[in-house]
Amino acid sequence: MSDAQLTLDLDGWEGPLDLLLSLARGQKVDLRKISILALVEQYLAYVDSARALKLELAADYLVMAAWLAYLKSALLLPRDPLAEPDPEELALRLQLRLERLSAMREAGARLMARDRTGRDVFARGAPEGLRTVRKAAWQAEIFDLIAAYGRISARTRPVMHVVADREVMTLEAALERVSILVGERIDWSAIESFLPEAGERLRRSALASSFVAALELARQGKIDLRQASPFAPLYLRARA
Amino acid sequence: MPPDDFVRAVEAVLFAAETPLTIDAIRAHVGAGDVRAALDRLAADYAGRGIGIVRRGDRWQFQTAADMAHMLRRDREEPRKLSRAGIETLAIIAYHEPVTRAEIEAIRGVQISKGTLDVLMEAGWVKPSGRREVPGRPLMFATSPEFLFHFGLASRRHLPGIDDLRAAGLLDPVDLAFDRLEDSEDGGGMAQSLALRRDEP
Amino acid sequence: MPPDDFVRAVEAVLFAAETPLTIDAIRAHVGAGDVRAALDRLAADYAGRGIGIVRRGDRWQFQTAADMAHMLRRDREEPRKLSRAGIETLAIIAYHEPVTRAEIEAIRGVQISKGTLDVLMEAGWVKPSGRREVPGRPLMFATSPEFLFHFGLASRRHLPGIDDLRAAGLLDPVDLAFDRLEDSEDGGGMAQSLALRRDEP
């Protein structure tokens, strides 16, 4: 390869591996049979000639040159079995990389050569187009409907509060009952003894009414009340 | 007989064209040959297919067969839940039909937007049902057979009545909840419903 | 036998579509039926015509016959002129996908500029495709349905020469290929290392 050609191609390389691949291609068609040592020498010669022409070389070309110079000397020196890494291994790895880049370069070319849409084959120029019309499918459950009506009714109907009937003893009934019973007794009697036999609820009502009745009768001077201490049993006796 | 390359070229050019083409425009692509004969041949080839070649004035183009036009449009249903205003309005119409908009608003106690009735009509559940013979002759609304079908009702009479709503705890839920609390104190469930029945006029 | 209305419907829908369609997309328009069988029938009907039905991945589309290219090419310029870096990067992504930027760079031996991937993504041929679960979680790239469509590939398996490349181990990373060669040395050597040995003085 002449210096002139190398100079001409300088801007064309896409990095050291690209340059190496081009040099390798110049050697043989089958990359598996190239001579790595010859390739290294070609590369170093290229870099030297570029330097001689005072061309600016990107740093990665120089890094590759240094690495290849090392590889070259390692390959040429008598083999040291303990040398790490093994120069043959390095050379083989370089060759594998070149093969892979070459394979992708060819694949790219074959891809570009295919019948490409918009260049070789064409889709319809003026398709009518497909349209999707979205339509709402309204959903509601019968429960929602009924519950909604209940809600409206609750909101708008006149509100009616009803208190359930309770079993109670009115104050009048208690006055009458206590007046009669107290007259029949001679001694002090606890207020509970004036309550009717009844359920708990009615007894509580009767107790409250009878207590108020006892206070009223005492105020009228008809009975006496006696209690030893607060919350102690309350006794009633007709006033003599 | 399969089409020759000239016919195929006319076919491809017409297909890829962005506008209908005159015979001259086609010839500019395919070169010398009887373009008109090729177009006639193509028109015959495509007769009875889902697409065809048509002539518009002095221009030619491919287009889909007229009877397939409806396939190009697709209706897609998207489930959507009715709004609270929508379901309440529907419930009022169902329970009181036929009913005017003003009546619906009076029952609901809230104004209804135009869109609410539109949605119910779009859903096919509500339809206009004559006019009320009062000043202004307002439109009345009623439910449709689709309404019964959608909600699985044999007839409107199968809608639960006020009593049923009460029994189901769907009426006046605040008071009911309070009564239920009182009730549970003496362990009897019946007092509540007895008390409620006494409410009724 | 003339095409029945179902085949005609599939034909019309595919013809009217602005993009390649999946079988599901076709079915959404034409309704119940064996869309695949209809497509096969259409592909047979159009064999030898100036236009035809092609499959690209899981999508189908009408397009002009490849041998009509010379009639249709409006100018010699490619629709999108890719740089060499762009072509190689696209090939690496297509043959190795999914692949990270670092993996692309390892194969090409140079860094790829930001613009290169952008151009491929802007063309719609390449798209991000998840992240590699290694430190740094780098983004991976893969080809898109548009890639298959543009390059006229029925699927990635139809990439030119992909079977041969795979069989030759040329789609494996260098480390893997190296280990394989090392292993096979026990079994009687190989041309590769012999070739290398010939380098030695």
XYZ file of C-alpha atoms in Angstrom:
642
model
C 0.000 0.000 0.000
C 1.445 3.333 -0.978
C 1.777 6.273 1.388
C -0.374 8.384 -0.918
C -3.240 5.921 -0.663
C -2.998 5.768 3.095
C -3.030 9.531 3.354
C -6.016 9.708 1.113
C -7.931 7.254 3.244
C -7.072 8.807 6.572
C -10.427 10.415 7.191
C -12.251 7.329 6.064
C -11.292 5.086 8.975
C -13.654 4.665 11.811
C -11.010 3.947 14.362
C -8.066 1.541 14.670
C -10.150 -1.640 14.410
C -11.641 -0.378 11.173
C -8.167 0.330 9.805
C -6.942 -3.097 10.909
C -9.888 -4.759 9.202
C -9.183 -2.933 5.967
C -5.546 -3.964 6.120
C -6.536 -7.571 6.872
C -8.912 -7.592 3.915
C -5.996 -6.587 1.727
C -4.213 -9.725 2.943
C -6.729 -12.465 2.372
C -10.418 -12.951 1.838
C -10.768 -15.406 4.691
C -10.122 -13.594 7.914
C -9.486 -16.872 9.686
C -6.343 -17.347 7.630
C -4.763 -13.927 7.952
C -1.349 -13.466 9.476
C -1.686 -11.398 12.594
C 2.033 -10.614 12.636
C 1.907 -9.284 9.084
C -1.181 -7.299 9.976
C 0.551 -5.759 12.979
C 3.493 -4.753 10.815
C 1.178 -3.188 8.254
C -0.573 -1.191 10.925
C 2.642 0.046 12.486
C 3.936 0.964 9.047
C 0.800 2.928 8.419
C 1.088 4.826 11.663
C 4.773 5.512 10.981
C 4.031 6.870 7.539
C 1.295 9.039 8.902
C 3.741 10.411 11.436
C 6.345 10.975 8.721
C 3.740 13.037 6.866
C 3.093 14.893 10.141
C -0.543 13.935 10.113
C -2.501 14.301 13.287
C -3.475 10.862 14.481
C -6.231 10.405 16.986
C -5.052 9.100 20.335
C -6.782 5.729 19.983
C -4.695 4.975 16.834
C -1.565 5.560 18.857
C -2.811 3.467 21.752
C -3.514 0.643 19.326
C -0.079 1.105 17.770
C 1.588 0.775 21.164
C -0.439 -2.285 22.003
C 0.339 -3.897 18.626
C 4.043 -3.118 19.035
C 3.924 -4.968 22.336
C 2.031 -7.855 20.708
C 4.553 -8.019 17.898
C 7.534 -8.293 20.229
C 5.734 -10.845 22.362
C 4.967 -12.965 19.318
C 8.561 -12.738 18.070
C 10.312 -13.480 21.334
C 10.977 -17.067 22.347
C 7.848 -18.246 24.011
C 7.730 -17.902 27.769
C 5.097 -20.341 29.028
C 4.578 -18.204 32.128
C 4.040 -14.981 30.176
C 0.727 -13.490 31.089
C -1.269 -12.792 29.052
C -0.291 -15.328 26.436
C 0.556 -13.380 23.240
C -1.121 -16.019 21.116
C -4.273 -15.523 23.092
C -4.094 -11.779 22.473
C -3.581 -12.359 18.781
C -6.482 -14.775 18.608
C -8.760 -12.339 20.403
C -7.817 -9.597 17.959
C -8.599 -11.921 15.084
C -12.010 -12.812 16.601
C -12.849 -9.136 16.956
C -11.958 -8.475 13.336
C -14.109 -11.384 12.211
C -17.076 -10.053 14.155
C -16.767 -6.525 12.896
C -16.381 -7.842 9.357
C -19.477 -10.019 9.724
C -21.575 -7.062 10.856
C -20.211 -4.840 8.110
C -21.296 -7.400 5.517
C -24.639 -7.926 7.204
C -25.261 -4.181 7.112
C -24.468 -4.060 3.416
C -26.823 -6.949 2.686
C -29.523 -5.298 4.759
C -29.181 -2.054 2.824
C -29.346 -3.921 -0.470
C -32.757 -5.403 0.286
C -35.943 -4.227 -1.386
C -36.683 -1.373 0.911
C -40.075 0.108 1.505
C -40.270 3.605 0.125
C -37.391 2.970 -2.269
C -38.048 -0.336 -4.009
C -41.466 -1.382 -2.836
C -44.308 0.896 -1.907
C -47.286 0.858 0.324
C -50.530 2.230 -0.992
C -50.141 5.896 -1.839
C -53.537 7.093 -0.732
C -55.100 4.634 1.673
C -58.640 5.409 2.758
C -57.579 4.749 6.333
C -59.381 2.836 9.032
C -61.448 4.587 11.615
C -62.313 3.559 15.114
C -65.357 5.227 16.562
C -65.421 5.074 20.318
C -68.805 4.564 21.792
C -69.607 4.586 25.473
C -71.330 1.480 26.754
C -73.101 2.911 29.763
C -73.292 0.652 32.725
C -75.340 0.663 35.897
C -76.643 -2.070 38.144
C -80.202 -2.469 39.386
C -78.931 -2.004 42.930
C -77.433 1.372 41.989
C -80.792 2.405 40.580
C -82.781 1.373 43.618
C -80.272 2.774 46.042
C -80.359 6.058 44.139
C -84.119 6.226 44.495
C -83.854 5.475 48.190
C -81.326 8.260 48.496
C -83.588 10.751 46.744
C -86.587 9.718 48.817
C -84.610 10.018 52.003
C -83.386 13.440 50.964
C -86.700 14.937 49.888
C -89.539 13.289 51.818
C -90.766 14.984 55.051
C -88.762 13.465 57.828
C -90.906 11.727 60.470
C -89.299 10.810 63.745
C -91.148 8.150 65.692
C -90.361 7.022 69.195
C -91.424 3.486 69.894
C -94.047 2.998 72.663
C -92.475 2.189 75.981
C -93.960 0.606 79.065
C -94.039 3.428 81.586
C -95.854 4.282 84.807
C -97.052 7.853 84.735
C -96.767 10.123 87.753
C -100.582 10.091 88.147
C -100.662 6.311 88.264
C -97.807 6.259 90.796
C -99.515 8.848 93.044
C -102.686 6.796 93.090
C -100.915 3.509 93.653
C -98.583 4.766 96.427
C -101.484 6.601 98.225
C -103.584 3.429 98.379
C -100.755 1.070 99.297
C -99.238 3.299 102.021
C -102.623 3.553 103.760
C -102.822 -0.230 104.027
C -99.518 -0.469 105.895
C -98.745 0.300 109.537
C -94.954 0.277 109.595
C -92.177 1.771 107.462
C -91.998 0.152 104.041
C -89.187 0.386 101.491
C -90.178 2.242 98.316
C -89.412 -0.884 96.219
C -92.290 -2.695 97.937
C -94.725 -0.291 96.291
C -93.612 -1.220 92.756
C -95.745 -3.531 90.639
C -94.529 -6.968 89.536
C -93.228 -6.129 86.043
C -90.318 -6.278 83.644
C -87.151 -4.403 84.331
C -88.021 -1.530 82.052
C -91.418 -0.897 83.647
C -89.971 -1.306 87.145
C -87.410 1.382 86.450
C -90.111 3.706 85.201
C -92.344 2.833 88.196
C -89.475 3.452 90.618
C -88.841 6.912 89.209
C -92.570 7.784 89.196
C -93.145 6.347 92.687
C -90.188 8.323 94.062
C -91.607 11.568 92.673
C -95.080 10.521 93.975
C -93.580 9.923 97.460
C -92.008 13.395 97.462
C -95.333 14.897 96.427
C -97.278 13.017 99.132
C -94.682 14.056 101.735
C -95.038 17.680 100.587
C -98.819 17.358 101.041
C -98.186 16.077 104.565
C -99.782 12.715 103.854
C -96.689 10.547 104.449
C -93.313 10.600 106.193
C -90.021 9.678 104.477
C -86.973 8.201 106.118
C -83.475 7.552 104.777
C -80.437 6.739 106.883
C -77.872 8.192 104.477
C -77.577 9.126 100.808
C -78.411 6.099 98.563
C -79.562 4.086 101.553
C -83.011 2.421 101.263
C -85.883 4.897 101.285
C -88.802 4.118 103.655
C -92.364 5.431 103.525
C -95.085 5.478 106.264
C -98.533 7.025 106.290
C -98.740 9.997 108.621
C -100.893 9.156 111.526
C -54.141 -15.739 -18.070
C -51.812 -14.056 -15.555
C -51.218 -10.332 -16.093
C -48.155 -9.436 -18.137
C -45.477 -7.112 -16.818
C -47.045 -4.069 -18.449
C -50.365 -4.684 -16.738
C -48.505 -5.373 -13.481
C -46.607 -2.103 -13.833
C -49.830 -0.128 -14.358
C -51.295 -1.917 -11.343
C -48.308 -1.083 -9.127
C -48.117 2.551 -10.262
C -51.813 3.090 -9.660
C -51.538 1.446 -6.235
C -48.581 3.549 -5.104
C -49.956 6.829 -6.463
C -51.018 9.435 -3.942
C -53.663 10.895 -6.230
C -55.843 9.505 -9.016
C -53.783 9.357 -12.224
C -54.533 10.230 -15.814
C -53.500 7.773 -18.517
C -50.676 10.146 -19.465
C -49.393 10.232 -15.894
C -49.420 6.446 -15.781
C -47.597 6.268 -19.084
C -44.906 8.599 -17.719
C -44.055 5.825 -15.243
C -44.604 2.642 -17.231
C -43.450 3.750 -20.656
C -44.841 2.756 -24.009
C -47.841 0.465 -24.140
C -51.604 0.440 -24.197
C -52.359 1.870 -20.763
C -56.077 2.016 -21.432
C -56.198 -1.671 -22.296
C -54.206 -2.453 -19.175
C -56.678 -0.467 -17.059
C -59.603 -2.344 -18.608
C -57.898 -5.618 -17.940
C -57.293 -4.622 -14.305
C -60.889 -3.438 -13.862
C -62.033 -6.864 -15.047
C -59.526 -8.698 -12.804
C -60.760 -6.817 -9.737
C -64.475 -7.186 -10.445
C -66.023 -9.010 -7.499
C -63.048 -8.446 -5.209
C -62.910 -6.378 -2.002
C -61.059 -3.634 -3.874
C -61.386 -2.316 -7.385
C -60.265 0.153 -9.987
C -62.533 3.090 -10.662
C -62.495 5.941 -13.126
C -63.214 9.491 -11.966
C -63.398 11.768 -14.973
C -60.156 11.134 -16.829
C -58.369 9.819 -13.760
C -58.066 6.330 -12.414
C -57.547 5.014 -8.932
C -57.792 2.013 -6.695
C -60.396 2.043 -3.973
C -62.108 -0.367 -1.632
C -65.349 -1.903 -2.876
C -68.358 0.254 -2.051
C -70.140 -2.550 -0.185
C -67.087 -2.955 2.076
C -66.955 0.701 3.153
C -68.690 -0.046 6.441
C -65.825 -2.387 7.401
C -63.405 0.520 7.449
C -65.247 2.042 10.348
C -65.205 0.194 13.581
C -67.311 0.981 16.588
C -65.581 0.249 19.800
C -67.597 0.108 22.965
C -65.967 1.387 26.089
C -67.707 0.541 29.333
C -68.549 3.658 31.336
C -70.231 3.916 34.651
C -73.230 6.208 34.983
C -72.635 9.264 37.171
C -74.537 9.787 40.408
C -76.692 12.466 38.751
C -77.341 10.059 35.884
C -78.450 7.145 38.029
C -80.644 9.385 40.215
C -82.333 10.924 37.198
C -82.885 7.489 35.714
C -84.370 6.265 38.999
C -86.800 9.184 39.130
C -87.900 8.589 35.544
C -88.342 4.895 36.255
C -90.421 5.461 39.396
C -92.490 8.401 38.147
C -92.718 8.111 34.388
C -93.791 9.891 32.321
C -92.123 12.847 33.903
C -90.905 16.260 32.748
C -87.527 17.702 33.395
C -88.980 20.203 35.853
C -90.666 17.375 37.724
C -87.427 15.432 37.870
C -85.707 18.458 39.326
C -88.463 18.968 41.859
C -88.183 15.365 43.028
C -84.411 15.341 43.013
C -84.184 18.704 44.699
C -81.269 19.529 42.395
C -81.140 20.845 38.861
C -80.100 18.388 36.177
C -77.710 19.326 33.416
C -78.608 18.857 29.776
C -75.907 16.212 29.442
C -77.480 13.953 32.060
C -80.638 13.287 30.043
C -78.571 13.019 26.859
C -76.455 10.274 28.370
C -79.560 8.345 29.436
C -81.010 8.661 25.964
C -77.666 7.706 24.374
C -77.593 4.640 26.573
C -81.022 3.849 25.141
C -82.684 3.639 28.562
C -84.786 6.781 28.379
C -86.834 8.196 25.535
C -89.059 11.249 25.082
C -92.654 10.319 25.684
C -95.031 13.033 24.528
C -95.659 16.423 26.062
C -97.395 17.471 29.259
C -100.503 19.482 28.405
C -99.604 22.432 30.572
C -98.307 25.875 29.556
C -95.031 25.492 27.663
C -95.987 21.858 26.806
C -92.809 20.442 28.332
C -91.404 17.192 27.010
C -91.962 14.137 29.165
C -89.538 11.279 29.558
C -90.082 7.581 30.135
C -87.985 4.440 30.226
C -87.542 2.197 27.197
C -87.736 -1.583 26.744
C -83.902 -1.546 26.717
C -84.059 -0.150 30.231
C -86.045 -3.141 31.467
C -83.732 -5.489 29.593
C -80.528 -3.930 30.924
C -81.704 -4.006 34.527
C -83.231 -7.462 34.216
C -86.754 -6.313 35.007
C -89.822 -8.041 33.578
C -91.779 -4.796 33.945
C -91.619 -1.492 35.778
C -93.935 -2.952 38.401
C -91.050 -5.179 39.454
C -89.152 -2.185 40.735
C -89.143 -2.404 44.511
C -91.638 -0.072 46.211
C -90.963 2.402 48.998
C -91.825 -0.233 51.603
C -89.292 -2.607 50.139
C -86.678 0.118 50.060
C -87.304 0.797 53.723
C -87.132 -2.844 54.625
C -83.882 -3.115 52.721
C -82.490 -0.204 54.725
C -82.227 1.980 51.641
C -84.424 4.755 52.927
C -83.461 7.365 55.444
C -80.358 5.469 56.368
C -79.347 7.788 59.245
C -82.520 7.319 61.286
C -82.580 3.643 60.545
C -79.089 3.181 61.765
C -80.029 4.961 65.009
C -83.121 2.816 65.563
C -81.178 -0.309 64.892
C -78.748 0.693 67.619
C -81.569 1.250 70.139
C -83.186 -1.968 69.159
C -80.223 -4.156 69.693
C -80.227 -3.122 73.341
C -83.127 -5.335 74.158
C -82.125 -7.983 71.675
C -85.306 -7.793 69.612
C -85.178 -7.187 65.882
C -88.900 -6.943 65.406
C -89.645 -3.766 67.318
C -87.958 -1.717 64.641
C -89.907 -2.976 61.720
C -93.113 -2.853 63.714
C -92.399 0.730 64.639
C -91.656 1.520 61.037
C -94.854 0.008 59.768
C -96.738 2.234 62.079
C -95.216 5.224 60.293
C -97.134 4.681 57.205
C -100.145 6.743 56.515
C -63.616 -19.593 -7.072
C -64.380 -15.906 -6.421
C -63.550 -14.634 -2.958
C -66.387 -14.759 -0.435
C -67.464 -11.678 1.475
C -65.226 -12.455 4.427
C -62.143 -12.644 2.224
C -63.309 -9.481 0.450
C -63.711 -7.746 3.817
C -60.164 -8.681 4.901
C -58.902 -7.528 1.502
C -60.710 -4.172 1.783
C -59.579 -3.531 5.356
C -55.951 -4.373 4.636
C -56.072 -2.257 1.500
C -57.534 0.762 3.256
C -55.156 0.593 6.224
C -52.475 3.233 6.619
C -50.182 0.897 8.521
C -49.498 -2.843 8.519
C -52.143 -4.661 10.534
C -52.052 -7.553 12.967
C -54.620 -10.308 12.633
C -56.343 -8.984 15.762
C -56.582 -5.503 14.278
C -58.102 -6.935 11.103
C -60.560 -8.998 13.140
C -61.655 -5.893 15.038
C -62.978 -4.606 11.718
C -64.200 -7.682 9.915
C -65.617 -9.594 12.871
C -65.560 -13.320 13.512
C -63.939 -15.583 10.939
C -60.648 -17.170 10.011
C -58.602 -14.070 9.208
C -55.440 -16.087 8.791
C -57.013 -18.347 6.189
C -58.374 -15.300 4.364
C -54.871 -13.752 4.332
C -53.423 -16.951 2.918
C -56.118 -17.027 0.263
C -55.382 -13.392 -0.638
C -51.628 -13.984 -0.747
C -52.274 -16.772 -3.245
C -54.695 -14.632 -5.291
C -52.150 -11.828 -5.583
C -49.152 -14.019 -6.418
C -47.806 -12.853 -9.777
C -49.650 -9.539 -9.732
C -48.127 -6.039 -9.603
C -49.119 -5.738 -5.955
C -49.238 -8.339 -3.227
C -49.771 -9.165 0.393
C -46.735 -9.525 2.618
C -46.180 -10.491 6.201
C -43.804 -8.472 8.369
C -43.469 -9.909 11.850
C -47.041 -10.310 13.054
C -48.368 -7.640 10.693
C -49.695 -7.821 7.179
C -49.781 -5.310 4.410
C -50.374 -4.702 0.722
C -47.373 -3.479 -1.211
C -46.017 -3.273 -4.724
C -44.131 -6.212 -6.159
C -40.361 -5.915 -5.689
C -39.629 -6.263 -9.410
C -41.637 -3.091 -10.075
C -39.090 -0.978 -8.203
C -37.636 0.561 -11.362
C -41.079 1.871 -12.391
C -41.800 3.415 -9.051
C -38.521 4.815 -7.854
C -39.176 8.503 -8.062
C -35.562 9.391 -7.668
C -32.408 7.494 -7.004
C -31.942 8.897 -3.578
C -32.512 6.587 -0.691
C -35.353 7.522 1.610
C -32.893 7.809 4.457
C -29.205 7.843 3.750
C -27.465 6.182 6.636
C -23.822 6.740 7.514
C -21.550 3.730 7.677
C -21.671 3.977 11.451
C -25.462 3.990 11.238
C -25.603 0.949 8.982
C -23.196 -1.043 11.154
C -24.960 -0.066 14.342
C -28.315 -1.055 12.853
C -26.893 -4.397 11.699
C -25.395 -5.076 15.127
C -28.692 -4.283 16.841
C -30.685 -6.395 14.384
C -28.408 -9.437 14.555
C -27.682 -9.284 18.277
C -30.784 -7.780 19.829
C -31.348 -6.869 22.541
C -27.958 -5.221 22.853
C -26.474 -2.404 24.945
C -24.529 0.547 23.674
C -21.359 -0.845 25.250
C -21.847 -4.125 23.412
C -22.279 -2.294 20.114
C -19.095 -0.338 20.818
C -17.205 -3.515 21.692
C -18.007 -4.951 18.276
C -17.308 -1.770 16.329
C -14.134 -0.901 18.292
C -15.174 2.760 18.494
C -17.553 4.789 20.548
C -20.832 5.480 18.871
C -21.856 9.060 18.777
C -25.157 10.032 20.330
C -26.499 10.969 16.920
C -26.101 7.501 15.455
C -28.630 5.836 17.742
C -30.880 8.890 17.528
C -31.072 8.617 13.756
C -32.016 4.947 13.984
C -34.661 5.635 16.610
C -35.994 8.620 14.691
C -36.363 6.404 11.630
C -38.441 4.142 13.852
C -36.226 1.107 13.208
C -34.708 0.853 16.669
C -36.274 1.236 20.067
C -35.125 0.897 23.683
C -35.893 -2.552 24.960
C -35.492 -2.823 28.725
C -32.308 -2.771 30.733
C -29.526 -5.308 31.149
C -29.503 -6.531 34.745
C -25.826 -5.789 35.342
C -24.253 -2.960 37.342
C -25.413 0.368 35.947
C -28.465 -1.314 34.393
C -27.611 -0.122 30.861
C -30.386 0.384 28.355
C -30.755 -2.266 25.672
C -31.819 -1.652 22.100
C -33.807 -3.789 19.685
C -35.415 -3.426 16.287
C -39.058 -2.455 15.833
C -41.875 -3.746 13.604
C -41.106 -0.806 11.304
C -37.623 -2.197 10.809
C -38.985 -5.482 9.478
C -41.449 -3.552 7.364
C -38.885 -1.196 5.884
C -36.393 -3.905 5.014
C -39.024 -6.308 3.760
C -38.331 -8.999 6.336
C -41.020 -11.481 7.342
C -39.279 -11.805 10.712
C -35.861 -11.411 12.320
C -35.153 -15.014 11.418
C -35.166 -13.836 7.809
C -32.263 -11.424 8.344
C -29.818 -12.155 5.527
C -27.290 -14.810 6.507
C -28.277 -14.875 10.177
C -28.274 -18.677 10.359
C -24.771 -18.913 8.911
C -23.473 -16.202 11.206
C -24.943 -17.936 14.219
C -23.610 -21.319 13.183
C -20.129 -19.825 12.727
C -20.339 -18.344 16.232
C -19.952 -14.848 14.780
C -22.875 -13.569 16.835
C -21.236 -14.722 20.058
C -19.087 -12.324 22.048
C -15.321 -12.630 21.625
C -14.849 -14.077 25.121
C -17.340 -16.856 24.493
C -15.861 -17.627 21.072
C -12.386 -17.654 22.566
C -13.341 -20.053 25.348
C -14.942 -22.358 22.807
C -11.778 -22.373 20.701
C -9.662 -23.083 23.774
C -11.897 -26.007 24.699
C -11.795 -27.491 21.242
C -7.978 -27.411 21.160
C -7.837 -30.587 23.219
C -9.877 -32.322 20.575
C -7.205 -32.151 17.896
C -6.268 -28.520 17.370
C -7.742 -26.132 14.858
C -6.996 -24.113 11.833
C -7.051 -20.895 13.786
C -4.193 -21.617 16.110
C -2.286 -23.285 13.323
C -2.613 -20.138 11.285
C -1.330 -18.177 14.207
C 1.552 -20.514 14.742
C 2.588 -19.991 11.171
C 3.244 -16.396 12.161
C 5.961 -17.523 14.419
C 9.489 -17.401 13.108
